[in-house]
Amino acid sequence: MGLPVLPPATTQESPPVMTLHQTLERVIRLATTMPDPWAVILGVRGGDPTRFGHGGPTDGLPFRLDLTTDFWDTEPGDVRGIRTKTGVDDWATIWAWSWWEWADDGSSRPTGNGLLWLHTHLDWAISHYPSLGEFEEELAYVLRALEHVHGLDPVQTDRTCPGCGGQLQHQVTEEGLTDTYDCPGCGSQYTTEGLELMSISAALTAHELVSQNQAAELLGISRFTISSWIRRGQLEAHGTGKRIYLDEARELAA
């Protein structure tokens, strides 16, 4: 019997990357359904959208108004100061005016919903606006904040990334929990089957002692074959359990 087929190159996939249009559209959807900030005063709210991870008692305005007042602790328009739908629109409107002033083409001044104005003029900005990179960074932050307040933070798993050793996550979308495992460290994404194959592949190359039964199962060979290698002096058994190094057995099996 031969070694199991392990195609690691096909088990690690690049996660889909949202385009700038898709990111802005998702921000628009989530901003539309952003929880009522004044519900915070009554205790009905998921949390401060700018406090990622584990939050704690605030030391800002009294009566929890720090969770309902935009930009009270930052400069106006700073994404870190967004607390409400109004704050999101104020941030978007500042960018809208910046785009409009840079264009200087005699068009009408930005009016209405700032996010929708940006969406309408996004193609122009991609081609002509010089600080688009800064806008992209802030838009990504706003999206993360909105996902957080909607309870869409990634769910941590007990699995580790075969590539970098980081803790894998399940993403939470508007449709529910994803089946794939995502690594925030190196950006890799795995299916359940792919992760198992990658884990087996890593185990087969590890210089670790395993039982002869475990080695036979992982390598797809018989226990008799392993015993024969030991009798011939091709493979050394260690300790009272007669355990063997997996990578050494794999070399013989190959």
mmCIF file of N, CA, C and O in Angstrom, residues 10-78:
data_model
loop_
_atom_site.group_PDB
_atom_site.id
_atom_site.type_symbol
_atom_site.label_atom_id
_atom_site.label_comp_id
_atom_site.label_asym_id
_atom_site.label_seq_id
_atom_site.Cartn_x
_atom_site.Cartn_y
_atom_site.Cartn_z
ATOM 1 N N THR A 10 -3.874 22.355 -2.981
ATOM 2 C CA THR A 10 -5.275 22.549 -3.332
ATOM 3 C C THR A 10 -6.168 22.710 -2.109
ATOM 4 O O THR A 10 -7.357 22.907 -2.254
ATOM 5 N N THR A 11 -5.604 22.607 -0.932
ATOM 6 C CA THR A 11 -6.419 22.688 0.267
ATOM 7 C C THR A 11 -6.375 24.069 0.906
ATOM 8 O O THR A 11 -7.153 24.369 1.778
ATOM 9 N N GLN A 12 -5.469 24.878 0.500
ATOM 10 C CA GLN A 12 -5.363 26.227 1.053
ATOM 11 C C GLN A 12 -5.834 27.198 -0.016
ATOM 12 O O GLN A 12 -5.295 27.262 -1.104
ATOM 13 N N GLU A 13 -6.885 27.933 0.294
ATOM 14 C CA GLU A 13 -7.489 28.808 -0.682
ATOM 15 C C GLU A 13 -7.348 30.258 -0.244
ATOM 16 O O GLU A 13 -7.328 30.565 0.930
ATOM 17 N N SER A 14 -7.282 31.151 -1.218
ATOM 18 C CA SER A 14 -7.254 32.572 -0.904
ATOM 19 C C SER A 14 -8.675 33.031 -0.635
ATOM 20 O O SER A 14 -9.582 32.768 -1.433
ATOM 21 N N PRO A 15 -8.924 33.702 0.490
ATOM 22 C CA PRO A 15 -10.273 34.149 0.782
ATOM 23 C C PRO A 15 -10.711 35.207 -0.213
ATOM 24 O O PRO A 15 -9.897 35.987 -0.705
ATOM 25 N N PRO A 16 -12.000 35.205 -0.546
ATOM 26 C CA PRO A 16 -12.471 36.219 -1.483
ATOM 27 C C PRO A 16 -12.292 37.614 -0.901
ATOM 28 O O PRO A 16 -12.594 37.853 0.269
ATOM 29 N N VAL A 17 -11.786 38.527 -1.688
ATOM 30 C CA VAL A 17 -11.552 39.897 -1.253
ATOM 31 C C VAL A 17 -12.623 40.789 -1.852
ATOM 32 O O VAL A 17 -12.835 40.782 -3.066
ATOM 33 N N MET A 18 -13.308 41.541 -1.000
ATOM 34 C CA MET A 18 -14.341 42.438 -1.500
ATOM 35 C C MET A 18 -13.716 43.595 -2.262
ATOM 36 O O MET A 18 -12.687 44.136 -1.861
ATOM 37 N N THR A 19 -14.342 43.966 -3.344
ATOM 38 C CA THR A 19 -13.920 45.152 -4.065
ATOM 39 C C THR A 19 -14.328 46.381 -3.259
ATOM 40 O O THR A 19 -15.104 46.291 -2.295
ATOM 41 N N LEU A 20 -13.817 47.528 -3.663
ATOM 42 C CA LEU A 20 -14.168 48.760 -2.966
ATOM 43 C C LEU A 20 -15.671 49.029 -3.089
ATOM 44 O O LEU A 20 -16.314 49.484 -2.130
ATOM 45 N N HIS A 21 -16.230 48.727 -4.263
ATOM 46 C CA HIS A 21 -17.676 48.896 -4.444
ATOM 47 C C HIS A 21 -18.443 48.002 -3.470
ATOM 48 O O HIS A 21 -19.400 48.451 -2.825
ATOM 49 N N GLN A 22 -18.033 46.737 -3.348
ATOM 50 C CA GLN A 22 -18.728 45.799 -2.471
ATOM 51 C C GLN A 22 -18.608 46.208 -1.007
ATOM 52 O O GLN A 22 -19.565 46.074 -0.238
ATOM 53 N N THR A 23 -17.425 46.697 -0.623
ATOM 54 C CA THR A 23 -17.226 47.138 0.759
ATOM 55 C C THR A 23 -18.145 48.300 1.086
ATOM 56 O O THR A 23 -18.812 48.323 2.129
ATOM 57 N N LEU A 24 -18.209 49.277 0.184
ATOM 58 C CA LEU A 24 -19.065 50.441 0.422
ATOM 59 C C LEU A 24 -20.535 50.026 0.457
ATOM 60 O O LEU A 24 -21.309 50.521 1.288
ATOM 61 N N GLU A 25 -20.929 49.119 -0.418
ATOM 62 C CA GLU A 25 -22.322 48.663 -0.428
ATOM 63 C C GLU A 25 -22.672 47.935 0.867
ATOM 64 O O GLU A 25 -23.778 48.077 1.391
ATOM 65 N N ARG A 26 -21.730 47.154 1.402
ATOM 66 C CA ARG A 26 -21.991 46.470 2.670
ATOM 67 C C ARG A 26 -22.085 47.481 3.816
ATOM 68 O O ARG A 26 -22.924 47.336 4.706
ATOM 69 N N VAL A 27 -21.245 48.497 3.790
ATOM 70 C CA VAL A 27 -21.336 49.552 4.802
ATOM 71 C C VAL A 27 -22.703 50.227 4.737
ATOM 72 O O VAL A 27 -23.324 50.498 5.770
ATOM 73 N N ILE A 28 -23.184 50.494 3.529
ATOM 74 C CA ILE A 28 -24.490 51.148 3.369
ATOM 75 C C ILE A 28 -25.591 50.274 3.963
ATOM 76 O O ILE A 28 -26.473 50.761 4.690
ATOM 77 N N ARG A 29 -25.535 48.954 3.690
ATOM 78 C CA ARG A 29 -26.567 48.052 4.218
ATOM 79 C C ARG A 29 -26.537 48.006 5.739
ATOM 80 O O ARG A 29 -27.579 48.074 6.396
ATOM 81 N N LEU A 30 -25.340 47.877 6.305
ATOM 82 C CA LEU A 30 -25.235 47.760 7.758
ATOM 83 C C LEU A 30 -25.546 49.078 8.457
ATOM 84 O O LEU A 30 -26.094 49.087 9.567
ATOM 85 N N ALA A 31 -25.187 50.202 7.814
ATOM 86 C CA ALA A 31 -25.511 51.500 8.414
ATOM 87 C C ALA A 31 -27.016 51.703 8.459
ATOM 88 O O ALA A 31 -27.551 52.314 9.400
ATOM 89 N N THR A 32 -27.712 51.176 7.465
ATOM 90 C CA THR A 32 -29.168 51.306 7.420
ATOM 91 C C THR A 32 -29.824 50.583 8.591
ATOM 92 O O THR A 32 -30.829 51.045 9.138
ATOM 93 N N THR A 33 -29.249 49.456 9.003
ATOM 94 C CA THR A 33 -29.839 48.655 10.080
ATOM 95 C C THR A 33 -29.073 48.795 11.387
ATOM 96 O O THR A 33 -29.241 47.967 12.289
ATOM 97 N N MET A 34 -28.238 49.810 11.508
ATOM 98 C CA MET A 34 -27.483 50.023 12.745
ATOM 99 C C MET A 34 -28.453 50.234 13.905
ATOM 100 O O MET A 34 -29.428 50.984 13.781
ATOM 101 N N PRO A 35 -28.238 49.548 15.029
ATOM 102 C CA PRO A 35 -29.166 49.671 16.160
ATOM 103 C C PRO A 35 -29.342 51.121 16.614
ATOM 104 O O PRO A 35 -28.440 51.940 16.491
ATOM 105 N N ASP A 36 -30.516 51.405 17.154
ATOM 106 C CA ASP A 36 -30.841 52.738 17.646
ATOM 107 C C ASP A 36 -29.906 53.097 18.794
ATOM 108 O O ASP A 36 -29.917 52.448 19.841
ATOM 109 N N PRO A 37 -29.087 54.145 18.650
ATOM 110 C CA PRO A 37 -28.123 54.468 19.712
ATOM 111 C C PRO A 37 -28.765 54.861 21.031
ATOM 112 O O PRO A 37 -28.208 54.602 22.093
ATOM 113 N N TRP A 38 -29.937 55.455 20.971
ATOM 114 C CA TRP A 38 -30.556 55.880 22.224
ATOM 115 C C TRP A 38 -31.094 54.699 23.025
ATOM 116 O O TRP A 38 -31.402 54.830 24.199
ATOM 117 N N ALA A 39 -31.145 53.521 22.394
ATOM 118 C CA ALA A 39 -31.531 52.329 23.148
ATOM 119 C C ALA A 39 -30.469 51.963 24.177
ATOM 120 O O ALA A 39 -30.733 51.209 25.105
ATOM 121 N N VAL A 40 -29.258 52.509 23.997
ATOM 122 C CA VAL A 40 -28.190 52.244 24.967
ATOM 123 C C VAL A 40 -28.589 52.714 26.359
ATOM 124 O O VAL A 40 -28.289 52.081 27.367
ATOM 125 N N ILE A 41 -29.256 53.828 26.401
ATOM 126 C CA ILE A 41 -29.637 54.379 27.698
ATOM 127 C C ILE A 41 -30.559 53.414 28.436
ATOM 128 O O ILE A 41 -30.533 53.303 29.662
ATOM 129 N N LEU A 42 -31.347 52.659 27.675
ATOM 130 C CA LEU A 42 -32.247 51.680 28.281
ATOM 131 C C LEU A 42 -31.593 50.316 28.416
ATOM 132 O O LEU A 42 -32.214 49.369 28.865
ATOM 133 N N GLY A 43 -30.325 50.218 28.002
ATOM 134 C CA GLY A 43 -29.598 48.973 28.165
ATOM 135 C C GLY A 43 -29.796 47.964 27.057
ATOM 136 O O GLY A 43 -29.415 46.811 27.202
ATOM 137 N N VAL A 44 -30.401 48.353 25.952
ATOM 138 C CA VAL A 44 -30.661 47.417 24.860
ATOM 139 C C VAL A 44 -29.720 47.739 23.709
ATOM 140 O O VAL A 44 -30.008 48.540 22.838
ATOM 141 N N ARG A 45 -28.554 47.106 23.711
ATOM 142 C CA ARG A 45 -27.580 47.351 22.648
ATOM 143 C C ARG A 45 -26.428 46.358 22.748
ATOM 144 O O ARG A 45 -26.087 45.907 23.823
ATOM 145 N N GLY A 46 -25.838 46.012 21.597
ATOM 146 C CA GLY A 46 -24.757 45.039 21.576
ATOM 147 C C GLY A 46 -23.463 45.577 22.142
ATOM 148 O O GLY A 46 -22.690 44.858 22.729
ATOM 149 N N GLY A 47 -23.215 46.858 21.976
ATOM 150 C CA GLY A 47 -21.966 47.424 22.476
ATOM 151 C C GLY A 47 -21.500 48.589 21.636
ATOM 152 O O GLY A 47 -22.055 48.884 20.587
ATOM 153 N N ASP A 48 -20.469 49.250 22.110
ATOM 154 C CA ASP A 48 -19.867 50.383 21.415
ATOM 155 C C ASP A 48 -19.198 49.888 20.132
ATOM 156 O O ASP A 48 -18.325 49.029 20.184
ATOM 157 N N PRO A 49 -19.557 50.403 18.955
ATOM 158 C CA PRO A 49 -18.988 49.889 17.712
ATOM 159 C C PRO A 49 -17.504 50.123 17.564
ATOM 160 O O PRO A 49 -16.860 49.492 16.737
ATOM 161 N N THR A 50 -16.940 51.029 18.358
ATOM 162 C CA THR A 50 -15.503 51.279 18.220
ATOM 163 C C THR A 50 -14.683 50.533 19.249
ATOM 164 O O THR A 50 -13.463 50.648 19.259
ATOM 165 N N ARG A 51 -15.329 49.770 20.118
ATOM 166 C CA ARG A 51 -14.599 49.023 21.138
ATOM 167 C C ARG A 51 -14.577 47.557 20.742
ATOM 168 O O ARG A 51 -15.451 46.782 21.121
ATOM 169 N N PHE A 52 -13.582 47.187 19.941
ATOM 170 C CA PHE A 52 -13.477 45.815 19.485
ATOM 171 C C PHE A 52 -12.934 44.937 20.600
ATOM 172 O O PHE A 52 -12.152 45.359 21.434
ATOM 173 N N GLY A 53 -13.326 43.667 20.591
ATOM 174 C CA GLY A 53 -12.818 42.735 21.594
ATOM 175 C C GLY A 53 -13.557 42.889 22.910
ATOM 176 O O GLY A 53 -14.759 43.131 22.945
ATOM 177 N N HIS A 54 -12.823 42.771 23.988
ATOM 178 C CA HIS A 54 -13.430 42.811 25.318
ATOM 179 C C HIS A 54 -13.521 44.254 25.795
ATOM 180 O O HIS A 54 -12.510 44.915 25.980
ATOM 181 N N GLY A 55 -14.756 44.728 25.992
ATOM 182 C CA GLY A 55 -14.954 46.083 26.450
ATOM 183 C C GLY A 55 -14.904 46.172 27.956
ATOM 184 O O GLY A 55 -14.764 45.180 28.658
ATOM 185 N N GLY A 56 -15.055 47.366 28.445
ATOM 186 C CA GLY A 56 -15.058 47.578 29.883
ATOM 187 C C GLY A 56 -15.827 48.843 30.197
ATOM 188 O O GLY A 56 -16.322 49.531 29.299
ATOM 189 N N PRO A 57 -15.957 49.188 31.466
ATOM 190 C CA PRO A 57 -16.673 50.415 31.846
ATOM 191 C C PRO A 57 -16.030 51.636 31.204
ATOM 192 O O PRO A 57 -14.814 51.740 31.126
ATOM 193 N N THR A 58 -16.848 52.523 30.738
ATOM 194 C CA THR A 58 -16.324 53.739 30.120
ATOM 195 C C THR A 58 -16.117 54.802 31.186
ATOM 196 O O THR A 58 -16.767 54.817 32.224
ATOM 197 N N ASP A 59 -15.199 55.703 30.885
ATOM 198 C CA ASP A 59 -14.924 56.772 31.837
ATOM 199 C C ASP A 59 -15.153 58.124 31.164
ATOM 200 O O ASP A 59 -14.483 59.100 31.442
ATOM 201 N N GLY A 60 -16.112 58.151 30.235
ATOM 202 C CA GLY A 60 -16.357 59.372 29.476
ATOM 203 C C GLY A 60 -17.536 60.145 30.008
ATOM 204 O O GLY A 60 -17.608 60.469 31.197
ATOM 205 N N LEU A 61 -18.499 60.426 29.159
ATOM 206 C CA LEU A 61 -19.652 61.216 29.542
ATOM 207 C C LEU A 61 -20.542 60.436 30.504
ATOM 208 O O LEU A 61 -20.554 59.217 30.519
ATOM 209 N N PRO A 62 -21.327 61.146 31.326
ATOM 210 C CA PRO A 62 -22.194 60.457 32.286
ATOM 211 C C PRO A 62 -23.395 59.803 31.614
ATOM 212 O O PRO A 62 -23.712 60.096 30.457
ATOM 213 N N PHE A 63 -24.058 58.931 32.346
ATOM 214 C CA PHE A 63 -25.299 58.284 31.909
ATOM 215 C C PHE A 63 -25.136 57.544 30.575
ATOM 216 O O PHE A 63 -26.061 57.445 29.792
ATOM 217 N N ARG A 64 -23.921 57.017 30.301
ATOM 218 C CA ARG A 64 -23.625 56.241 29.107
ATOM 219 C C ARG A 64 -23.822 57.042 27.813
ATOM 220 O O ARG A 64 -23.982 56.480 26.740
ATOM 221 N N LEU A 65 -23.783 58.359 27.932
ATOM 222 C CA LEU A 65 -23.930 59.190 26.737
ATOM 223 C C LEU A 65 -22.717 59.086 25.824
ATOM 224 O O LEU A 65 -22.782 59.483 24.659
ATOM 225 N N ASP A 66 -21.591 58.554 26.356
ATOM 226 C CA ASP A 66 -20.422 58.392 25.512
ATOM 227 C C ASP A 66 -20.685 57.366 24.412
ATOM 228 O O ASP A 66 -19.992 57.343 23.395
ATOM 229 N N LEU A 67 -21.699 56.509 24.600
ATOM 230 C CA LEU A 67 -22.040 55.515 23.587
ATOM 231 C C LEU A 67 -23.067 56.028 22.582
ATOM 232 O O LEU A 67 -23.434 55.315 21.662
ATOM 233 N N THR A 68 -23.543 57.247 22.775
ATOM 234 C CA THR A 68 -24.563 57.787 21.881
ATOM 235 C C THR A 68 -24.179 59.125 21.269
ATOM 236 O O THR A 68 -24.936 59.682 20.486
ATOM 237 N N THR A 69 -23.012 59.634 21.618
ATOM 238 C CA THR A 69 -22.595 60.948 21.139
ATOM 239 C C THR A 69 -21.384 60.805 20.232
ATOM 240 O O THR A 69 -20.312 60.382 20.660
ATOM 241 N N ASP A 70 -21.561 61.152 18.970
ATOM 242 C CA ASP A 70 -20.486 61.011 17.995
ATOM 243 C C ASP A 70 -19.393 62.051 18.208
ATOM 244 O O ASP A 70 -19.668 63.219 18.524
ATOM 245 N N PHE A 71 -18.141 61.601 18.050
ATOM 246 C CA PHE A 71 -16.962 62.467 17.996
ATOM 247 C C PHE A 71 -16.754 63.298 19.264
ATOM 248 O O PHE A 71 -16.089 64.327 19.226
ATOM 249 N N TRP A 72 -17.332 62.870 20.387
ATOM 250 C CA TRP A 72 -17.150 63.653 21.609
ATOM 251 C C TRP A 72 -15.706 63.573 22.106
ATOM 252 O O TRP A 72 -15.244 64.469 22.811
ATOM 253 N N ASP A 73 -14.998 62.481 21.727
ATOM 254 C CA ASP A 73 -13.623 62.315 22.203
ATOM 255 C C ASP A 73 -12.609 62.330 21.065
ATOM 256 O O ASP A 73 -11.452 61.967 21.249
ATOM 257 N N THR A 74 -13.038 62.736 19.859
ATOM 258 C CA THR A 74 -12.134 62.785 18.706
ATOM 259 C C THR A 74 -12.411 64.048 17.901
ATOM 260 O O THR A 74 -13.350 64.800 18.190
ATOM 261 N N GLU A 75 -11.609 64.248 16.872
ATOM 262 C CA GLU A 75 -11.895 65.320 15.930
ATOM 263 C C GLU A 75 -13.142 64.957 15.124
ATOM 264 O O GLU A 75 -13.407 63.773 14.879
ATOM 265 N N PRO A 76 -13.918 65.939 14.679
ATOM 266 C CA PRO A 76 -15.097 65.638 13.860
ATOM 267 C C PRO A 76 -14.707 64.842 12.602
ATOM 268 O O PRO A 76 -13.754 65.177 11.914
ATOM 269 N N GLY A 77 -15.448 63.794 12.349
ATOM 270 C CA GLY A 77 -15.181 62.981 11.169
ATOM 271 C C GLY A 77 -14.192 61.857 11.386
ATOM 272 O O GLY A 77 -14.016 61.011 10.504
ATOM 273 N N ASP A 78 -13.540 61.809 12.559
ATOM 274 C CA ASP A 78 -12.599 60.731 12.853
ATOM 275 C C ASP A 78 -13.386 59.433 13.039
ATOM 276 O O ASP A 78 -14.298 59.372 13.855
#
